[in-house]
Coordinates of C-alpha atoms in Angstrom, one line a residue:
Chain A
X1 CA 117.4 176.9 140.4
X2 CA 116.3 177.2 144.1
X3 CA 114.2 174.5 145.8
X4 CA 110.4 175.4 146.0
X5 CA 110.4 175.4 149.8
X6 CA 111.2 178.9 151.1
X7 CA 113.2 177.6 154.1
X8 CA 115.2 175.3 152.0
X9 CA 118.5 176.6 150.6
X10 CA 119.1 173.5 148.4
X11 CA 119.8 174.1 144.7
X12 CA 118.1 171.8 142.3
X13 CA 120.5 170.7 139.6
X14 CA 119.5 171.7 136.1
X15 CA 119.5 169.1 133.4
X16 CA 122.6 169.4 131.2
X17 CA 120.5 169.2 128.1
X18 CA 117.2 170.9 127.4
X19 CA 114.8 169.2 125.1
X20 CA 112.7 170.8 122.5
X21 CA 110.1 168.9 120.5
X22 CA 112.7 167.4 118.2
X23 CA 114.7 164.7 119.8
X24 CA 118.4 164.7 118.8
X25 CA 120.7 162.0 119.9
X26 CA 124.3 163.2 120.2
X27 CA 127.0 161.1 118.7
X28 CA 128.3 158.5 121.1
X29 CA 131.1 156.0 121.4
X30 CA 131.8 153.4 124.0
X31 CA 134.3 155.6 125.8
X32 CA 131.7 158.3 126.2
X33 CA 129.2 155.8 127.6
X34 CA 131.7 154.6 130.2
X35 CA 132.4 158.2 131.2
X36 CA 128.7 158.8 131.8
X37 CA 128.4 155.5 133.8
X38 CA 131.3 156.8 135.9
X39 CA 128.9 159.5 137.1
X40 CA 126.2 157.0 138.3
X41 CA 126.7 156.2 142.0
X42 CA 125.6 153.2 144.0
X43 CA 122.6 154.4 146.1
X44 CA 123.7 152.4 149.2
X45 CA 127.5 153.2 149.0
X46 CA 127.4 156.6 147.3
X47 CA 131.2 157.0 147.0
X48 CA 131.3 154.2 144.5
X49 CA 130.3 154.5 140.9
X50 CA 128.6 151.6 139.2
X51 CA 131.8 151.2 137.2
X52 CA 133.9 151.0 140.4
X53 CA 131.5 148.4 141.8
X54 CA 132.1 146.2 138.8
X55 CA 128.4 145.7 138.0
X56 CA 128.6 147.1 134.4
X57 CA 129.6 144.1 132.3
X58 CA 129.2 145.4 128.8
X59 CA 128.3 148.5 126.8
X60 CA 127.5 148.6 123.1
X61 CA 126.1 151.0 120.6
X62 CA 123.7 149.0 118.3
X63 CA 121.8 150.9 115.6
X64 CA 121.7 154.1 117.6
X65 CA 120.7 152.3 120.8
X66 CA 122.8 152.1 123.8
X67 CA 122.9 148.6 125.3
X68 CA 124.2 148.3 128.8
X69 CA 124.5 144.9 130.5
X70 CA 124.6 145.0 134.3
X71 CA 124.9 142.1 136.8
X72 CA 123.5 142.2 140.4
X73 CA 125.8 142.1 143.4
X74 CA 123.4 140.0 145.5
X75 CA 120.2 138.4 144.2
X76 CA 118.1 140.4 146.7
X77 CA 119.9 143.7 146.6
X78 CA 117.3 146.4 146.5
X79 CA 119.8 148.8 145.1
X80 CA 119.8 147.0 141.7
X81 CA 116.4 148.4 140.6
X82 CA 117.5 151.9 141.7
X83 CA 120.8 151.5 139.8
X84 CA 118.9 150.7 136.6
X85 CA 116.8 153.7 137.0
X86 CA 119.7 156.0 137.9
X87 CA 121.6 154.8 134.8
X88 CA 118.6 155.6 132.6
X89 CA 118.2 159.1 134.2
X90 CA 121.9 159.9 133.8
X91 CA 121.7 159.1 130.1
X92 CA 118.6 161.2 129.7
X93 CA 120.4 164.0 131.5
X94 CA 123.1 163.7 128.9
X95 CA 120.7 163.7 126.0
X96 CA 120.3 160.0 125.3
X97 CA 117.0 158.3 125.5
X98 CA 117.5 155.1 123.7
X99 CA 119.1 153.1 126.4
X100 CA 118.4 149.4 126.9
X101 CA 119.5 147.9 130.2
X102 CA 119.8 144.2 130.4
X103 CA 120.5 142.1 133.5
X104 CA 122.8 139.2 133.3
X105 CA 123.4 136.7 136.2
X106 CA 126.2 134.6 134.8
X107 CA 129.2 134.9 135.4
X108 CA 128.2 135.8 138.9
X109 CA 129.5 139.1 140.3
X110 CA 132.5 139.0 142.5
X111 CA 134.3 141.6 144.7
X112 CA 137.4 140.9 142.5
X113 CA 135.7 143.1 139.9
X114 CA 135.8 146.1 142.1
X115 CA 138.2 148.7 140.7
X116 CA 141.4 149.7 142.6
X117 CA 140.1 153.2 142.5
X118 CA 136.8 152.0 144.1
X119 CA 138.7 150.2 146.9
X120 CA 140.6 153.4 147.7
X121 CA 137.3 155.4 147.8
X122 CA 135.7 152.8 150.1
X123 CA 138.5 153.0 152.5
X124 CA 138.5 156.8 152.6
X125 CA 134.7 156.6 153.2
X126 CA 135.3 154.4 156.3
X127 CA 134.4 151.0 154.8
X128 CA 137.1 148.4 154.8
X129 CA 137.5 147.3 151.1
X130 CA 137.2 143.6 150.1
X131 CA 140.3 141.4 150.2
X132 CA 141.2 139.4 147.1
X133 CA 138.7 136.6 146.8
X134 CA 141.1 133.8 146.0
X135 CA 143.1 134.4 149.2
X136 CA 140.4 135.2 151.6
X137 CA 136.9 133.8 150.7
X138 CA 136.7 130.7 152.9
X139 CA 134.0 128.3 153.8
X140 CA 135.8 127.2 157.0
X141 CA 133.6 127.6 160.1
X142 CA 134.5 130.3 162.7
X143 CA 137.4 131.4 160.4
X144 CA 138.0 135.1 160.6
X145 CA 139.4 137.1 157.8
X146 CA 142.1 139.6 158.7
X147 CA 140.5 143.0 157.9
X148 CA 142.5 146.1 158.7
X149 CA 140.6 149.0 160.3
X150 CA 139.9 151.7 157.6
X151 CA 140.6 154.4 160.2
X152 CA 143.8 153.4 162.1
X153 CA 144.9 150.6 159.8
X154 CA 145.3 148.2 162.7
X155 CA 144.8 144.5 162.0
X156 CA 143.7 144.1 165.6
X157 CA 140.1 143.9 164.6
X158 CA 137.2 141.5 165.4
X159 CA 134.3 140.3 163.3
X160 CA 130.9 141.2 164.9
X161 CA 128.6 139.7 162.2
X162 CA 128.9 138.3 158.7
X163 CA 125.8 140.3 157.9
X164 CA 125.6 144.1 158.0
X165 CA 123.5 147.1 157.1
X166 CA 123.4 145.9 153.4
X167 CA 123.7 142.5 151.8
X168 CA 127.3 143.2 150.7
X169 CA 128.7 144.2 154.0
X170 CA 129.8 142.6 157.3
X171 CA 130.3 144.3 160.7
X172 CA 133.7 144.6 162.4
X173 CA 135.1 146.5 165.3
X174 CA 138.6 147.7 165.8
X175 CA 140.2 146.7 169.1
X176 CA 142.8 149.5 168.8
X177 CA 140.8 152.6 168.1
X178 CA 137.6 151.1 169.4
X179 CA 135.6 152.1 166.4
X180 CA 133.0 149.9 164.7
X181 CA 133.2 149.7 160.9
X182 CA 131.7 148.1 157.9
X183 CA 133.6 145.7 155.7
X184 CA 132.7 145.1 152.1
X185 CA 132.7 141.3 152.4
X186 CA 134.4 138.8 150.1
X187 CA 132.1 137.5 147.4
Chain B
X1 CA 112.6 118.5 129.4
X2 CA 108.8 118.7 129.0
X3 CA 107.4 122.1 129.7
X4 CA 105.3 121.1 132.7
X5 CA 108.3 119.7 134.5
X6 CA 110.4 122.7 133.8
X7 CA 107.7 125.1 134.9
X8 CA 106.8 123.2 138.1
X9 CA 110.5 122.6 139.0
X10 CA 111.2 126.3 138.7
X11 CA 108.3 127.2 140.9
X12 CA 109.4 124.6 143.4
X13 CA 112.8 126.2 143.7
X14 CA 111.2 129.7 144.0
X15 CA 108.6 128.6 146.6
X16 CA 111.3 127.0 148.8
X17 CA 113.2 130.3 148.9
X18 CA 110.2 132.6 149.3
X19 CA 108.4 130.7 152.0
X20 CA 111.5 130.4 154.2
X21 CA 112.3 134.0 153.6
X22 CA 108.8 135.0 154.8
X23 CA 109.2 132.7 157.9
X24 CA 112.6 134.2 158.8
X25 CA 111.3 137.7 158.3
X26 CA 109.1 137.1 161.3
X27 CA 112.2 137.7 163.4
X28 CA 112.5 141.3 162.2
X29 CA 112.7 143.3 165.4
X30 CA 112.6 140.2 167.5
X31 CA 116.1 138.6 167.1
X32 CA 118.0 137.7 170.3
X33 CA 120.5 140.6 169.6
X34 CA 120.6 143.3 167.0
X35 CA 123.4 141.7 164.9
X36 CA 121.5 138.4 164.7
X37 CA 118.3 140.1 163.9
X38 CA 120.1 141.7 161.0
X39 CA 121.7 138.4 160.0
X40 CA 118.5 136.4 159.8
X41 CA 116.7 139.1 157.8
X42 CA 119.7 139.5 155.5
X43 CA 119.3 135.8 154.8
X44 CA 115.6 136.4 154.0
X45 CA 116.6 139.2 151.6
X46 CA 119.0 136.9 149.7
X47 CA 116.2 134.2 149.5
X48 CA 113.6 136.7 148.3
X49 CA 116.1 137.7 145.6
X50 CA 116.6 134.1 144.5
X51 CA 112.9 133.5 144.5
X52 CA 112.4 136.6 142.3
X53 CA 114.9 135.3 139.8
X54 CA 113.1 131.9 139.6
X55 CA 109.6 133.5 139.5
X56 CA 110.7 135.9 136.7
X57 CA 112.0 132.9 134.7
X58 CA 108.8 130.9 135.4
X59 CA 106.7 133.9 134.2
X60 CA 108.8 134.3 131.0
X61 CA 108.4 130.6 130.3
X62 CA 104.7 130.7 130.7
X63 CA 104.3 133.8 128.5
X64 CA 106.3 132.1 125.8
X65 CA 104.3 128.8 126.0
X66 CA 102.0 127.5 123.2
X67 CA 98.4 127.1 124.1
X68 CA 98.8 123.3 124.7
X69 CA 101.8 124.0 127.0
X70 CA 99.8 126.6 128.9
X71 CA 97.0 124.1 129.3
X72 CA 99.4 121.6 130.8
X73 CA 100.4 124.0 133.7
X74 CA 96.9 125.5 134.2
X75 CA 96.5 124.1 137.7
X76 CA 99.5 126.1 138.8
X77 CA 98.4 129.4 137.5
X78 CA 96.6 131.8 139.8
X79 CA 92.9 132.2 139.1
X80 CA 92.7 135.9 139.9
X81 CA 95.4 136.7 137.3
X82 CA 93.2 135.3 134.5
X83 CA 90.9 138.3 135.0
X84 CA 93.8 140.8 134.5
X85 CA 94.2 140.5 130.8
X86 CA 97.9 141.0 130.8
X87 CA 101.1 138.8 130.7
X88 CA 102.0 136.7 133.8
X89 CA 104.4 138.5 136.2
X90 CA 106.6 137.3 139.1
X91 CA 104.3 138.9 141.7
X92 CA 101.2 137.1 140.4
X93 CA 103.0 133.8 141.1
X94 CA 104.1 134.9 144.6
X95 CA 101.0 136.7 145.8
X96 CA 98.0 135.1 144.0
X97 CA 98.6 131.4 144.0
X98 CA 96.7 129.3 146.5
X99 CA 98.1 126.8 149.0
X100 CA 97.7 123.8 146.8
X101 CA 99.6 125.5 144.0
X102 CA 102.6 126.0 146.2
X103 CA 105.3 123.4 145.6
X104 CA 107.7 124.1 148.5
X105 CA 109.1 121.6 151.0
X106 CA 107.2 121.1 154.2
X107 CA 110.3 121.9 156.1
X108 CA 110.4 125.6 155.1
X109 CA 106.7 126.3 156.0
X110 CA 106.9 125.0 159.6
X111 CA 106.6 127.7 162.3
X112 CA 109.8 129.5 163.2
X113 CA 109.8 128.0 166.8
X114 CA 112.5 129.2 169.1
X115 CA 116.0 130.3 168.0
X116 CA 117.3 126.7 168.1
X117 CA 114.5 125.6 165.7
X118 CA 115.1 128.6 163.4
X119 CA 118.9 128.0 163.1
X120 CA 118.5 124.3 162.8
X121 CA 116.0 124.6 160.0
X122 CA 118.2 127.2 158.3
X123 CA 121.2 124.8 158.5
X124 CA 119.3 121.8 157.2
X125 CA 117.9 123.8 154.3
X126 CA 121.0 125.8 153.4
X127 CA 123.1 122.7 153.3
X128 CA 120.4 121.2 151.0
X129 CA 120.3 124.4 148.8
X130 CA 124.1 124.4 148.6
X131 CA 124.3 120.9 147.2
X132 CA 121.3 121.5 144.8
X133 CA 122.8 124.8 143.5
X134 CA 126.2 123.1 143.1
X135 CA 124.7 120.5 140.8
X136 CA 122.2 122.8 139.0
X137 CA 125.1 125.2 138.1
X138 CA 126.0 122.6 135.4
X139 CA 122.4 122.2 134.2
X140 CA 121.7 122.3 130.5
X141 CA 119.1 125.0 131.1
X142 CA 121.1 128.1 131.0
X143 CA 118.8 130.3 133.1
X144 CA 118.5 127.7 135.9
X145 CA 122.3 127.3 135.8
X146 CA 122.9 131.1 136.0
X147 CA 120.5 131.5 138.9
X148 CA 122.1 128.6 140.7
X149 CA 125.6 130.0 140.1
X150 CA 124.6 133.3 141.5
X151 CA 122.6 131.9 144.5
X152 CA 125.2 129.4 145.5
X153 CA 127.6 132.2 146.5
X154 CA 125.0 133.6 148.8
X155 CA 124.1 130.2 150.2
X156 CA 127.8 129.7 151.3
X157 CA 127.3 132.5 153.8
X158 CA 123.9 131.1 155.0
X159 CA 125.5 127.7 155.6
X160 CA 128.4 129.2 157.5
X161 CA 126.2 131.3 159.7
X162 CA 123.7 128.6 160.5
X163 CA 126.3 125.9 161.0
X164 CA 128.2 128.1 163.5
X165 CA 125.0 128.6 165.4
X166 CA 124.3 124.9 165.6
X167 CA 127.8 124.4 167.1
X168 CA 127.4 127.3 169.4
X169 CA 124.1 126.0 170.8
X170 CA 124.8 122.3 170.6
X171 CA 128.2 122.7 172.3
X172 CA 126.9 125.5 174.5
X173 CA 125.0 125.4 177.8
X174 CA 122.8 122.6 179.1
X175 CA 119.7 124.6 178.1
X176 CA 120.9 125.5 174.6
X177 CA 121.8 121.8 174.0
X178 CA 118.4 120.6 175.3
X179 CA 116.6 123.1 173.0
X180 CA 118.6 122.2 170.0
X181 CA 118.1 118.4 170.6
X182 CA 114.3 119.0 170.8
X183 CA 114.5 120.9 167.5
X184 CA 116.3 118.0 165.9
X185 CA 113.5 115.7 167.0
X186 CA 110.8 118.1 165.7
X187 CA 112.4 118.8 162.3
X188 CA 114.1 115.6 161.3
X189 CA 110.9 113.9 160.1
X190 CA 110.7 116.6 157.5
X191 CA 114.1 116.0 156.0
X192 CA 113.1 112.8 154.1
X193 CA 111.1 114.9 151.6
X194 CA 114.3 116.7 150.4
X195 CA 115.3 113.6 148.5
X196 CA 112.0 112.0 147.6
X197 CA 111.6 113.2 144.0
X198 CA 108.3 114.7 142.9
X199 CA 107.2 113.7 139.4
X200 CA 108.6 117.0 137.9
X201 CA 112.0 116.4 139.5
X202 CA 112.5 113.2 137.5
X203 CA 113.1 115.1 134.3
X204 CA 116.7 115.8 133.4
X205 CA 117.7 119.1 135.0
X206 CA 121.2 117.8 135.9
X207 CA 120.3 116.8 139.4
X208 CA 121.3 113.4 140.7
X209 CA 119.1 112.7 143.8
X210 CA 121.3 109.9 145.1
X211 CA 124.5 112.1 145.0
X212 CA 122.6 115.0 146.5
X213 CA 121.4 112.9 149.4
X214 CA 124.9 111.6 150.0
X215 CA 126.5 115.0 149.9
X216 CA 123.9 116.5 152.2
X217 CA 124.2 113.7 154.7
X218 CA 127.9 114.0 154.9
X219 CA 127.8 117.8 155.3
X220 CA 125.1 117.5 157.9
X221 CA 126.8 114.8 159.8
X222 CA 130.0 116.8 160.0
X223 CA 128.2 119.8 161.5
X224 CA 126.2 117.6 163.9
X225 CA 129.4 116.0 165.1
X226 CA 130.9 119.4 166.1
X227 CA 127.5 120.4 167.6
X228 CA 127.5 117.2 169.7
X229 CA 124.2 116.1 168.1
X230 CA 123.0 112.8 166.7
X231 CA 120.8 112.4 163.7
X232 CA 117.8 110.3 164.7
X233 CA 117.7 106.8 163.2
X234 CA 114.4 107.4 161.6
X235 CA 112.6 105.8 158.7
X236 CA 109.1 107.4 158.7
X237 CA 109.1 110.8 157.0
X238 CA 106.5 113.4 156.2
X239 CA 106.1 114.5 152.6
X240 CA 103.7 116.1 150.2
X241 CA 104.7 119.8 150.1
X242 CA 106.5 119.4 146.7
X243 CA 103.2 118.3 145.2
X244 CA 101.0 120.9 146.9
X245 CA 99.9 118.9 150.0
X246 CA 100.8 121.1 152.9
X247 CA 100.7 121.4 156.7
X248 CA 98.1 123.7 158.2
X249 CA 100.8 126.3 158.7
X250 CA 101.2 127.3 155.1
X251 CA 97.7 128.8 154.8
X252 CA 98.2 131.2 157.6
X253 CA 101.6 132.3 156.2
X254 CA 100.1 132.9 152.8
X255 CA 97.1 134.8 154.3
X256 CA 99.4 137.3 155.8
X257 CA 101.9 137.5 152.9
X258 CA 99.2 137.8 150.2
X259 CA 96.8 140.0 152.1
X260 CA 97.7 143.3 150.3
X261 CA 97.7 142.0 146.7
X262 CA 94.4 140.1 147.3
X263 CA 92.7 143.1 148.8
X264 CA 94.1 145.7 146.3
X265 CA 95.0 143.6 143.2
X266 CA 97.9 145.1 141.2
X267 CA 98.7 147.6 143.9
X268 CA 102.2 149.0 143.5
X269 CA 104.5 151.0 145.8

């Protein structure tokens, strides 16, 4: 379906399922739910799915309803509201309307929940993936975590700021290839 | 824990975070360098998120209260909301309460001052939040414990950032040291309130005020030592914010922060 604007060549994606007046919920098991969630991407880091990010904590099918429990990455992360809405839309697109999304704070999200697949995708996107928390998350002042450059792999890098373009990232620069890059920081 | 105490204490935690977030946000576009502009506003964002979690909990509590319980917290409920005929929401608590209904520490409402004052206040407050959240994490109130667990991880970054700045300025140039020393003189009188319990804090939330004070003093002293600063030997402290008696500065802050919701009640994006 072409976009309404004549000059625009963008195609608008058709919903996978068309609705008529009778609402039919297809059969669904937890594996299928996880597969649908795999297609919901983080709005700020679009190469990561919400599953890669580790924010989906639980999925259940209860009396024909889908119950999804998610946990925020950071308390103030504006992406969380968008993620809830995107999950809902993705399920509607697949023919499921009865979706309940619950937010749970404890146990608190950690970068250790990010999938290996997610880490690879981040690196390919130019963001240095988080190091394992137990080894690298430190309170020590002026301590610098050794973060390899996602482009040239050099460890000859320097922290510019603990805070970056989103709550979950810090800023680094590579002293070898001279590129600045984001690092998904330890949490 | 009696409902009044639980509700007031939750608002107190939320107000501390929200008011400091609003203050720090004044640096947006005015930070000394781009990276630090982004850092201080990132801290604001974390604090707003924490405040939202506490306000949502407070609103849920209120909506589930019996009539008697609602009556007991009436003086903390925004008047304008009562005309809305719907359940209490987080935004009502943030944008419609009046000055005297705010229960934040005086420390967080003071003007941002120069960069030395901003980073000193952040360090004093973040070190305080860190010890509070560490204790609250084990609270018998599951939702308070969950918010504390979550928030504590974010606070670790705030402590680190602000402590490093204290050391950078305190052990920096003559001018940076002078400014930081001045900031210590200005802000120190507001640190006594941190450990002077308000009536609602005397309920059992799992906080031990004496231990809190001790932990905070030790952490603060360690950073001050590296920053070549001395904590004033002071006995007279300002207090009142926790019980709704504020400095003149809070009113101006609220006027700006609440303008939109007061002019266009229930406006949404």
